[in-house]
CSV table of C-alpha atoms and ligand atoms in Angstrom, one decimal:
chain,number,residue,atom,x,y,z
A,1,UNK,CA,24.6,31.4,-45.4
A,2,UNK,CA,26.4,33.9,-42.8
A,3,UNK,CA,26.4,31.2,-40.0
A,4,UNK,CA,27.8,29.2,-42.0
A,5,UNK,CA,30.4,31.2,-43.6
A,6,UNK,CA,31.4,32.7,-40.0
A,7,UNK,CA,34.2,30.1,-40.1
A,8,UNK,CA,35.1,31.6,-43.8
A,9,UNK,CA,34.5,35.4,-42.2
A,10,UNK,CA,37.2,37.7,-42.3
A,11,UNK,CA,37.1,39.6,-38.8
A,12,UNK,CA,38.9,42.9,-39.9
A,13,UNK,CA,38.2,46.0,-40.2
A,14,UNK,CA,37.6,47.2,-43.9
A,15,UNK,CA,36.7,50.0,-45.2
A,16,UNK,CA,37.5,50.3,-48.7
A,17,UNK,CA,37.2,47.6,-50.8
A,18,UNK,CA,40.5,48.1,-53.6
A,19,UNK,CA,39.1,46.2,-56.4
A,20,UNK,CA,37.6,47.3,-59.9
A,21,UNK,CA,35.7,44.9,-61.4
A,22,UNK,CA,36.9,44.8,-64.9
A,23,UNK,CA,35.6,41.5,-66.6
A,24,UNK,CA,33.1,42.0,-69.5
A,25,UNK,CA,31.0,39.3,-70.8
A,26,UNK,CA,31.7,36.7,-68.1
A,27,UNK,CA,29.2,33.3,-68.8
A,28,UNK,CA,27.1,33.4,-66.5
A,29,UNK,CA,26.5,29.5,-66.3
A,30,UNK,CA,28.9,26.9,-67.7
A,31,UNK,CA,32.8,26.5,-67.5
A,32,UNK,CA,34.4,30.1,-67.1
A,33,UNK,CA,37.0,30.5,-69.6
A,34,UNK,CA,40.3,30.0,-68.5
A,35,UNK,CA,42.3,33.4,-68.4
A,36,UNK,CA,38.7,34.9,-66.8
A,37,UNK,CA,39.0,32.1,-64.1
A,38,UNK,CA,42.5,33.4,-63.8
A,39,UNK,CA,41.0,36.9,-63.8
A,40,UNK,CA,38.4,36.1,-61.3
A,41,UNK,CA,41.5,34.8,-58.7
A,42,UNK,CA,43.0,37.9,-59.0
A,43,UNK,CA,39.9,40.1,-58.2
A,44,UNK,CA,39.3,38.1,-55.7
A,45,UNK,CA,42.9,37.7,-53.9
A,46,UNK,CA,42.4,42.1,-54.1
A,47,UNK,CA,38.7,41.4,-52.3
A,48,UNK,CA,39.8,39.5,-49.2
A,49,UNK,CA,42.4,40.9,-48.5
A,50,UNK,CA,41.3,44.3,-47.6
A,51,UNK,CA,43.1,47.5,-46.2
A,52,UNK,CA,42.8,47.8,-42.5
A,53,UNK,CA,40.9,51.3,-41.8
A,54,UNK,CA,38.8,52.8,-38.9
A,55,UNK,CA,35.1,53.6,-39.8
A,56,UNK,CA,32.2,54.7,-37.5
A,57,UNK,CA,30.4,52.3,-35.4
A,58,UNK,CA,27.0,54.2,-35.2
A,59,UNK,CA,25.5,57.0,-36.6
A,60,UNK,CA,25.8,60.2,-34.8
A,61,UNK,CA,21.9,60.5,-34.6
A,62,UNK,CA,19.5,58.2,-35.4
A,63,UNK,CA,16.0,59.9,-36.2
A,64,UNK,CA,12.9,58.4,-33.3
A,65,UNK,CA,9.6,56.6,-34.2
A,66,UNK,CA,6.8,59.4,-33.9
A,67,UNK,CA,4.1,58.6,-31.5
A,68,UNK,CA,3.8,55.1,-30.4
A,69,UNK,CA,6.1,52.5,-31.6
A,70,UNK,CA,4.5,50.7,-34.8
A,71,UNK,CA,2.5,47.8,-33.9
A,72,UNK,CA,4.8,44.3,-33.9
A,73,UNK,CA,1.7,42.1,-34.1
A,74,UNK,CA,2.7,41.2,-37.5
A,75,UNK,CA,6.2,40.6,-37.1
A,76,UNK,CA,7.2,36.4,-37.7
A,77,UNK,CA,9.6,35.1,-35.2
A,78,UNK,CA,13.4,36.3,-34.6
A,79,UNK,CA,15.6,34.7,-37.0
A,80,UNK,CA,18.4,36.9,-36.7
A,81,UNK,CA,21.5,34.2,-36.7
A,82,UNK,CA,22.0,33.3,-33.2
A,83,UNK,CA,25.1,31.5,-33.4
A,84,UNK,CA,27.4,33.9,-35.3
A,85,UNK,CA,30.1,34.8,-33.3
A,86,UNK,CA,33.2,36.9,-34.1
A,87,UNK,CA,35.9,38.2,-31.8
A,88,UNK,CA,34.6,41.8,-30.2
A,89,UNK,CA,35.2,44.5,-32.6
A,90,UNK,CA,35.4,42.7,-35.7
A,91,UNK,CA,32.6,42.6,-38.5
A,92,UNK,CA,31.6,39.5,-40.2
A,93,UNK,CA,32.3,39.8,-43.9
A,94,UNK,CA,30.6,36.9,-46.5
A,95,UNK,CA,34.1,35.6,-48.0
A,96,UNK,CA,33.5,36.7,-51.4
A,97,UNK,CA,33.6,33.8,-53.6
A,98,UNK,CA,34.0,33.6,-57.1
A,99,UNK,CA,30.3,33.2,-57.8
A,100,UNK,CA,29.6,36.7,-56.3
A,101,UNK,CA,31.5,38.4,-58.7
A,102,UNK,CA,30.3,36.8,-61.4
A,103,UNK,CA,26.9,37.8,-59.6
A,104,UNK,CA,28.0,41.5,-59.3
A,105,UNK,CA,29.1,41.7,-62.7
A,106,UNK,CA,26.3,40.0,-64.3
A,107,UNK,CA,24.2,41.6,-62.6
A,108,UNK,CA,25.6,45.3,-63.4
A,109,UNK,CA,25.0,43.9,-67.2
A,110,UNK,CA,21.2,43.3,-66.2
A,111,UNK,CA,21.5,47.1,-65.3
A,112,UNK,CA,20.0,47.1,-61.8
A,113,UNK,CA,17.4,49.7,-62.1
A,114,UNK,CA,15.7,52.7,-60.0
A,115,UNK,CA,12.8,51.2,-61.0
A,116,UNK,CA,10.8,54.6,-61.5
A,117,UNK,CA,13.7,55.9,-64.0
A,118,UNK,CA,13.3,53.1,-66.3
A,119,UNK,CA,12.4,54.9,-69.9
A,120,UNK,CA,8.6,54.3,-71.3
A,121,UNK,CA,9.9,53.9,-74.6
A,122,UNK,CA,8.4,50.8,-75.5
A,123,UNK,CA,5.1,51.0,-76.1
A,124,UNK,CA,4.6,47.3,-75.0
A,125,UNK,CA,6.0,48.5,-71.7
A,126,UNK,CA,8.9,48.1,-70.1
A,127,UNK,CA,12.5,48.4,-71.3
A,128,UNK,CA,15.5,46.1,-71.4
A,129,UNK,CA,13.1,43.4,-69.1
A,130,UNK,CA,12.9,45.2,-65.9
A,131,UNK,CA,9.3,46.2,-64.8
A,132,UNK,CA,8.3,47.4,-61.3
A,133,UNK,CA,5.2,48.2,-59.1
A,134,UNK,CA,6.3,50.4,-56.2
A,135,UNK,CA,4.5,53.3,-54.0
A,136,UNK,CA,6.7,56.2,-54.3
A,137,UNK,CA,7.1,59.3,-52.6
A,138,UNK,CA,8.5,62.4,-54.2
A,139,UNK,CA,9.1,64.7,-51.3
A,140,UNK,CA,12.7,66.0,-49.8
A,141,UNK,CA,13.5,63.3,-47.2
A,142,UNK,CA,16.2,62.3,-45.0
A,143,UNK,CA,15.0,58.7,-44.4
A,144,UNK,CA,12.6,55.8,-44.2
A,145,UNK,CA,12.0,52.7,-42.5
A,146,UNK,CA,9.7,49.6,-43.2
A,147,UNK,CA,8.6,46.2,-42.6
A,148,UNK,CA,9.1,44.3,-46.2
A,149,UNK,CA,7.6,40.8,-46.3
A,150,UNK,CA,10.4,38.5,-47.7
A,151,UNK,CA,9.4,36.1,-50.5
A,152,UNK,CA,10.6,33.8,-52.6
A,153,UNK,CA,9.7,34.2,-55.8
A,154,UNK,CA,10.2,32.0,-58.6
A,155,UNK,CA,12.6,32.7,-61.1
A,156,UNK,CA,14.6,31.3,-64.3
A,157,UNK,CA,18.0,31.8,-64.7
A,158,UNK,CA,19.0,35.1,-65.6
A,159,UNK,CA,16.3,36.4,-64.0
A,160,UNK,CA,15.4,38.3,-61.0
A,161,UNK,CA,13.0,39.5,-58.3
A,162,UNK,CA,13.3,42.1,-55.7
A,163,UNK,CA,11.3,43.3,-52.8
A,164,UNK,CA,12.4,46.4,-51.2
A,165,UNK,CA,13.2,50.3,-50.8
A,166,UNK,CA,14.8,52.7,-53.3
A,167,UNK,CA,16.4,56.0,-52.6
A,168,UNK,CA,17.3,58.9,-55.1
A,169,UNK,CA,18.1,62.0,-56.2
A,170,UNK,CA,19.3,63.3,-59.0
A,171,UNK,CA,18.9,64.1,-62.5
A,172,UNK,CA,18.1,60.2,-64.7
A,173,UNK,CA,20.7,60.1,-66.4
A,174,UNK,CA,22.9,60.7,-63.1
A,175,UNK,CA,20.8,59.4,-60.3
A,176,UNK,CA,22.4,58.3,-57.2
A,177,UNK,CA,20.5,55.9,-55.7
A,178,UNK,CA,20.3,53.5,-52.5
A,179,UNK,CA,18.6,50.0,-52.3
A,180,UNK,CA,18.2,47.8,-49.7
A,181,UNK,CA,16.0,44.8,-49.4
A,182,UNK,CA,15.9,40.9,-50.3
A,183,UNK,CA,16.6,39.8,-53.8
A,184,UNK,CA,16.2,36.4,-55.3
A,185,UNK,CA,18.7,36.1,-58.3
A,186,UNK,CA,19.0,32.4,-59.2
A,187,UNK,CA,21.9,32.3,-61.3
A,188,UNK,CA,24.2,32.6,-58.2
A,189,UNK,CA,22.2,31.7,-55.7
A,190,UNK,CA,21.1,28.5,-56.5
A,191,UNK,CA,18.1,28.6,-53.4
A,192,UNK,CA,17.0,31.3,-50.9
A,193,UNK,CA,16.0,35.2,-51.1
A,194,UNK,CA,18.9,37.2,-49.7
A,195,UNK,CA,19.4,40.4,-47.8
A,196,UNK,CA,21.0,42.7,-50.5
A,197,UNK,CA,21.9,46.3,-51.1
A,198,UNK,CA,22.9,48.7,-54.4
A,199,UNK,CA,24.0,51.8,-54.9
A,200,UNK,CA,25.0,54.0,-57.7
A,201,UNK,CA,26.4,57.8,-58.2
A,202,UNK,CA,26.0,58.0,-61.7
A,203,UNK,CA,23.2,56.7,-63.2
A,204,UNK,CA,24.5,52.9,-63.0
A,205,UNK,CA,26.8,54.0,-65.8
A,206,UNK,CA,29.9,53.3,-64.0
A,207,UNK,CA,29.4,53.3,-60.1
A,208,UNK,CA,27.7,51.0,-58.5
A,209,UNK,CA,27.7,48.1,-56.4
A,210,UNK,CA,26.1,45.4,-55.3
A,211,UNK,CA,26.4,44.6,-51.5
A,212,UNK,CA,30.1,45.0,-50.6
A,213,UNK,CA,32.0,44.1,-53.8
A,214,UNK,CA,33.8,46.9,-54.3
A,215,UNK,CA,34.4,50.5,-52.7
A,216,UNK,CA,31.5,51.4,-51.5
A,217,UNK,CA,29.2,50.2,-48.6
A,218,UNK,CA,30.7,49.9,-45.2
A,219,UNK,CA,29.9,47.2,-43.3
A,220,UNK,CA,29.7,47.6,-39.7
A,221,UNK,CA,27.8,45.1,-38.2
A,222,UNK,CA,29.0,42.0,-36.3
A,223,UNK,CA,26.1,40.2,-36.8
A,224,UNK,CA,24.5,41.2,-40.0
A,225,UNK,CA,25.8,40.4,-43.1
A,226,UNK,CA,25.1,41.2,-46.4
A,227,UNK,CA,23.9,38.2,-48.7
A,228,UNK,CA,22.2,36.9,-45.4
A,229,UNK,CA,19.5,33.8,-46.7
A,230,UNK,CA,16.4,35.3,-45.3
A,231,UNK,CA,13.7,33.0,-43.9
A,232,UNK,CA,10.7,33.7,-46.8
A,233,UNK,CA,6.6,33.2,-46.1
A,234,UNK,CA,4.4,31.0,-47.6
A,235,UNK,CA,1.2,31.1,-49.3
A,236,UNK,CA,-1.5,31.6,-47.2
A,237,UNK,CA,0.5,30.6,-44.4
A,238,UNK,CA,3.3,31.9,-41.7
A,239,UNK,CA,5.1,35.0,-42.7
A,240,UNK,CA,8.5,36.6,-42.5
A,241,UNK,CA,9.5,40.2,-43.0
A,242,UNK,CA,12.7,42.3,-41.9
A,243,UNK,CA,12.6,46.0,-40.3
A,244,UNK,CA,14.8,47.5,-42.6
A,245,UNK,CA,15.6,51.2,-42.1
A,246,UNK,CA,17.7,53.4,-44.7
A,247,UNK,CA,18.6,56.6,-43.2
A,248,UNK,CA,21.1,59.9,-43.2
A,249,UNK,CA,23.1,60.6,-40.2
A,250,UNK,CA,23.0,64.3,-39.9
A,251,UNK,CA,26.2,64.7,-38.5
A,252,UNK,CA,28.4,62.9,-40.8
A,253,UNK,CA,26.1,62.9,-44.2
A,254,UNK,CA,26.5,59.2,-44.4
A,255,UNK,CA,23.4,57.0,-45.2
A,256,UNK,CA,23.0,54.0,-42.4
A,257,UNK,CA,21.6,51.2,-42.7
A,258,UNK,CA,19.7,49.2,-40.3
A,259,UNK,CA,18.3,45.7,-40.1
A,260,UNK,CA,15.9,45.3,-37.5
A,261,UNK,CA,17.6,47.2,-33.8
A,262,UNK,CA,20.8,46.5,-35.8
A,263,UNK,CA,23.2,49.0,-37.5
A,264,UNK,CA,24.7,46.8,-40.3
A,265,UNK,CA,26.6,49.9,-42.2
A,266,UNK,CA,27.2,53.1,-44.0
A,267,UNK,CA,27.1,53.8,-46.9
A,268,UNK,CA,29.6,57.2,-47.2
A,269,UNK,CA,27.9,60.4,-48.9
A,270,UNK,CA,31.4,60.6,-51.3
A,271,UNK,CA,30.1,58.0,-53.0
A,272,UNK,CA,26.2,59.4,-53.8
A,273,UNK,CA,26.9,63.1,-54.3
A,274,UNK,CA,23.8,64.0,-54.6
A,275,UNK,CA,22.5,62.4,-52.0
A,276,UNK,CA,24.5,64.8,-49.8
A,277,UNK,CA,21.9,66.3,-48.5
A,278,UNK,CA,18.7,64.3,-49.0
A,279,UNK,CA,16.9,62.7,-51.2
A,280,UNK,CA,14.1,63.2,-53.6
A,281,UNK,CA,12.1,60.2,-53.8
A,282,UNK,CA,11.5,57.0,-52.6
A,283,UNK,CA,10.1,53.6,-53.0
A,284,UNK,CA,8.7,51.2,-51.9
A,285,UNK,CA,7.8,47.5,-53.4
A,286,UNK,CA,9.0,45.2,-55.8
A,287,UNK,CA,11.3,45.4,-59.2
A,288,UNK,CA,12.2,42.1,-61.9
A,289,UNK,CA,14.4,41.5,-64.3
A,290,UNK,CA,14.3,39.0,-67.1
A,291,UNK,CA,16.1,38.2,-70.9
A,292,UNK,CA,13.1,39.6,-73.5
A,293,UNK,CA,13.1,36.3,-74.5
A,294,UNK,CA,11.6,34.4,-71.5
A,295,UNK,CA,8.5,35.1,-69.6
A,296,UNK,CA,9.0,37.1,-67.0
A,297,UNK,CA,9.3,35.7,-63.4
A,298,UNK,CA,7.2,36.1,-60.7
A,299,UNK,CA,7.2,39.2,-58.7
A,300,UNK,CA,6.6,38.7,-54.6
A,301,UNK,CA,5.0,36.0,-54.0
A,302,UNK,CA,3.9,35.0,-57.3
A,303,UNK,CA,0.1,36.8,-57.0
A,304,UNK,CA,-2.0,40.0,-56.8
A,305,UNK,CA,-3.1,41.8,-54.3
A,306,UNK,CA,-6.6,41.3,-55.1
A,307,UNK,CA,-9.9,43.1,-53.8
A,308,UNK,CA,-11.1,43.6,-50.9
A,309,UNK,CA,-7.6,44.8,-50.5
A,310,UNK,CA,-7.4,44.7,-46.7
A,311,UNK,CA,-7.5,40.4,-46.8
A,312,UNK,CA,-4.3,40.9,-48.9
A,313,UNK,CA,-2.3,39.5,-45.6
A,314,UNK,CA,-0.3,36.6,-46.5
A,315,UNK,CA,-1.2,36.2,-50.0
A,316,UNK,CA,0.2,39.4,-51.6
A,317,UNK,CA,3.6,40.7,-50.6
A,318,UNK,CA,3.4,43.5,-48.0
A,319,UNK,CA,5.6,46.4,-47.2
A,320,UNK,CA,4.3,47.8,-43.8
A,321,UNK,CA,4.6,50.5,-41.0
A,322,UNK,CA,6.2,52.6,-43.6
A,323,UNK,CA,8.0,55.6,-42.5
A,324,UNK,CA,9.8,58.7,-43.7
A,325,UNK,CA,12.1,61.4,-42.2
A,326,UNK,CA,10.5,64.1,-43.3
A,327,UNK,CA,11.7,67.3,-45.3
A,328,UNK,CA,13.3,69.5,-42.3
A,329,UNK,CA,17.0,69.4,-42.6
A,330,UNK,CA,17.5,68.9,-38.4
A,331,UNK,CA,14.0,66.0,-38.7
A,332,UNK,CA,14.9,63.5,-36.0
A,333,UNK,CA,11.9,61.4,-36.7
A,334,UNK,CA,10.4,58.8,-38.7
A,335,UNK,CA,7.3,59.9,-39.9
A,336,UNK,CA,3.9,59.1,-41.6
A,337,UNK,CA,4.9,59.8,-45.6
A,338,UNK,CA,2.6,62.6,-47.3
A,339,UNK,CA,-0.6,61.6,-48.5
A,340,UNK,CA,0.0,64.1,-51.8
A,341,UNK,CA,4.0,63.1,-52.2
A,342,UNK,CA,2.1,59.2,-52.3
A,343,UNK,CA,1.8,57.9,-56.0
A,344,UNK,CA,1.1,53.9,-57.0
A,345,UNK,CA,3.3,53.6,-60.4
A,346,UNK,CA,3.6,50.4,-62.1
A,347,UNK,CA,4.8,49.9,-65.8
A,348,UNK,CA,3.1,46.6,-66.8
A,349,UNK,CA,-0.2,46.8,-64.8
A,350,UNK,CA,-0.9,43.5,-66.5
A,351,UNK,CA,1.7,41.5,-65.3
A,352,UNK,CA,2.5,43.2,-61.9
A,353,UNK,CA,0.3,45.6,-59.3
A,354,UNK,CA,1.0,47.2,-56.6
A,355,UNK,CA,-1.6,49.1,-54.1
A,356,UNK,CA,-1.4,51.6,-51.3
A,357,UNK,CA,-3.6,51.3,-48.2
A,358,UNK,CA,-3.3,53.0,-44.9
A,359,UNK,CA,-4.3,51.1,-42.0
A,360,UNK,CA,-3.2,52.3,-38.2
A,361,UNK,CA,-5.7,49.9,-36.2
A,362,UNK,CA,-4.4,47.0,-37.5
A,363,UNK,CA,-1.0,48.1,-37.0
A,364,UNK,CA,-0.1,48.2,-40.6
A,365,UNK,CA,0.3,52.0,-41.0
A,366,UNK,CA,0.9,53.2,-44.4
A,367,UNK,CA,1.8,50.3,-46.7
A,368,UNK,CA,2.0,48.8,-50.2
A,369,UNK,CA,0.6,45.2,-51.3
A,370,UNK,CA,2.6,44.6,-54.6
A,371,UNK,CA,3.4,41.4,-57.0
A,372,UNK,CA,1.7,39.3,-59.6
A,373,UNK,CA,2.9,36.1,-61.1
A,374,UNK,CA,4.6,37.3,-64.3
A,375,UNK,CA,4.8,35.1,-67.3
A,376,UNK,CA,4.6,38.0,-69.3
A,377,UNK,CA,6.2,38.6,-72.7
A,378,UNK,CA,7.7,41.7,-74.0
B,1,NAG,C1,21.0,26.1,-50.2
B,1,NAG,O1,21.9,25.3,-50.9
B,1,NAG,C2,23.0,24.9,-50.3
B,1,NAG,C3,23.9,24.2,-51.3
B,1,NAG,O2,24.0,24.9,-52.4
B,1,NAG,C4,22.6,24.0,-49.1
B,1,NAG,O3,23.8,23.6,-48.4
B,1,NAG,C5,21.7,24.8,-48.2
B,1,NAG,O4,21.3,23.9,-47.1
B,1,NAG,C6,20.5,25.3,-48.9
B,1,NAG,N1,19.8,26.2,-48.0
B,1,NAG,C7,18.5,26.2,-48.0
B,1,NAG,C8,17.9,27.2,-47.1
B,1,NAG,O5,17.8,25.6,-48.7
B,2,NAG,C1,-6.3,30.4,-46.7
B,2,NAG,O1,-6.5,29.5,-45.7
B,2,NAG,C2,-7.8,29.5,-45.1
B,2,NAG,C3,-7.7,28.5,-43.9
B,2,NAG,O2,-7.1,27.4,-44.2
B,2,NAG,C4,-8.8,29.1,-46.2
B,2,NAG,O3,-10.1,29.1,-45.6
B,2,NAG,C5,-8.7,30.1,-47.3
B,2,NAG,O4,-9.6,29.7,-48.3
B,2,NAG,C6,-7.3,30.2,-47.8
B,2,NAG,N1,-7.2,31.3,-48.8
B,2,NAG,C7,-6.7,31.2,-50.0
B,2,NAG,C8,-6.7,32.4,-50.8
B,2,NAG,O5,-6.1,30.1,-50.4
């Protein structure tokens, strides 16, 4: 928990992270072996205790809301960590502890996804247990912002369930892609849903990180960290979402990201090539992971949005007031998406859904209902 770890927080500025994660196979549960223990020491001596560097505070330009500002009726109540305090001009970093590597590199051996450029090959669907149900926009864009509902899914070990935004460009087999939303991945984190990020340059062949675990993301924020346990809804009940917007500073290239009126970091445009200038898609909803030979685990929170569509308000998981900076290169605003660039795509329509609505006088704007409760085979 970031209040909790404030006491464990390194206040420093860091910019590059000089670590390579090198361990293969690592057990994922159970005693590590010894000599990867001893690895794990190292890697992690290299982590937290980072080069001093100077990184940009803010983005140079931050693109407006169009029109009025997006209805907040729906917003739960500020849970933003109150009492997280570091000295002025320092960033609060999660220690990283041996379980988050072991999470990164287990993780990068799940291969985390673009969920859209996961091959059809199967014919039962799917392919090496991820499936997804986003709404995706295939348009040149610059940006987007959105309310996502944070859940907390049920899942086995070695399993996982995200809700969130994905960013790319790029050919499949080298994509460079940008996520950002709340993951629930039990094998490390034995209880909550947590803010997380991603990125790769290459396809997830050999770049590509999770939160800020090696080179990669910079972390700005004094307030927001990264592996933040996010307050979920309940069934039928009160709801939580976060304001999350993913965005490209004209001025520098660099993607920001911002949690709520926060900017919590950058992630530098060396490191997505091709998202130099822009992207070419992006999406919005929910992705899982699971071992072929479990059922699959649940995805949002656990059902369907169901017909009529528009009562889908606390029983599917929502992604709201969805924005985009649209196509011109100087765009300064967040704007409605295109209705043609809009397109539901879900891989296993039997396990998961996902459905597109737009609804401005309930405040919702453009959104996405998505989830179901899994327990599919392969
Ligand atoms: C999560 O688990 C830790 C122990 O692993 C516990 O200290 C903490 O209170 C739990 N948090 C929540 C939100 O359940
Ligand atoms: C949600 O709660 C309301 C009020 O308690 C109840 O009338 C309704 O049937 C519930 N809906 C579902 C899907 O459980």
């Amino acid at each position: 928990m970031a209040a909790r770890d404030c006491k464990d927080i390194i206040a420093m500025f860091v910019a590059i992270w000089a670590i390579i994660l090198v361990t293969n196979s690592l057990q994922v549960r159970g005693r590590l072996p010894i000599e990867e223990d001893m690895e794990l020491d190292r890697q992690l001596e290299l982590i937290n205790k980072s080069p001093l560097k100077s990184f940009q505070m803010k983005p140079k330009t931050t693109p407006k809301e169009k029109g009025n500002e997006a209805s907040r009726a729906y917003k739960s109540s500020n849970y933003m960590p109150k009492h997280i305090k570091c000295p002025p001009g320092s960033v609060p970093i999660r220690r990283a502890k041996k379980e988050d590597l072991i999470m990164a590199e287990s993780t990068k051996s799940m291969g985390l996804n673009h969920p859209t450029y996961i091959p059809w090959r199967c014919s039962n669907g799917g392919d090496g247990g991820h499936h997804f149900a986003v709404l995706e926009h295939k348009s040149q864009m610059y940006g987007t912002r959105a309310r996502v509902n944070i859940w907390n899914p049920s899942v086995k070990d070695h399993q996982f369930s995200i809700g969130g935004m994905w960013i790319a460009n790029g050919p499949k087999h080298d994509i460079n892609s940008i996520q950002a939303g709340w993951i629930v991945h039990k094998d490390v984190f034995p209880n909550g849903s947590r803010l997380y990020t991603y990125w790769t340059g290459d396809g997830y062949q050999r770049t590509g990180c999770f939160n800020v675990l090696c080179p990669g993301f910079v972390q700005v924020s004094s307030v927001i960290a990264l592996g933040l346990i996010l307050p979920h809804s309940t069934f039928n009940g009160s709801q939580s979402d976060m304001l999350l917007s993913v965005y490209q500073d004209h001025a520098s290239g660099h993607w920001w990201l911002m949690f709520e009126d926060k900017y919590v970091g950058y992630w530098p445009k060396a490191i997505v090539p091709r998202l130099g200038d822009g992207a070419g898609s992006v999406s919005w909803g929910g992705q899982i992971y699971s071992p072929v030979t479990v059922l699959s685990p649940e995805m949002g929170s656990g059902h369907f949005p169901e017909e009529p569509y528009r009562v889908n308000y606390r029983i599917a998981a929502y992604i709201i007031q969805i924005k985009v900076v649209n196509d011109e290169r100087d765009s300064t605003k967040f704007d409605n998406p295109k209705d043609d660039a809009l397109k539901i795509v879900v891989d296993k329509p039997s396990c998961y859904k996902a459905r597109h609505l737009v609804d401005e006088a309930a405040g919702l704007g453009y959104h996405v209902y998505f989830g179901g409760p899994g327990t599919c085979t392969y």
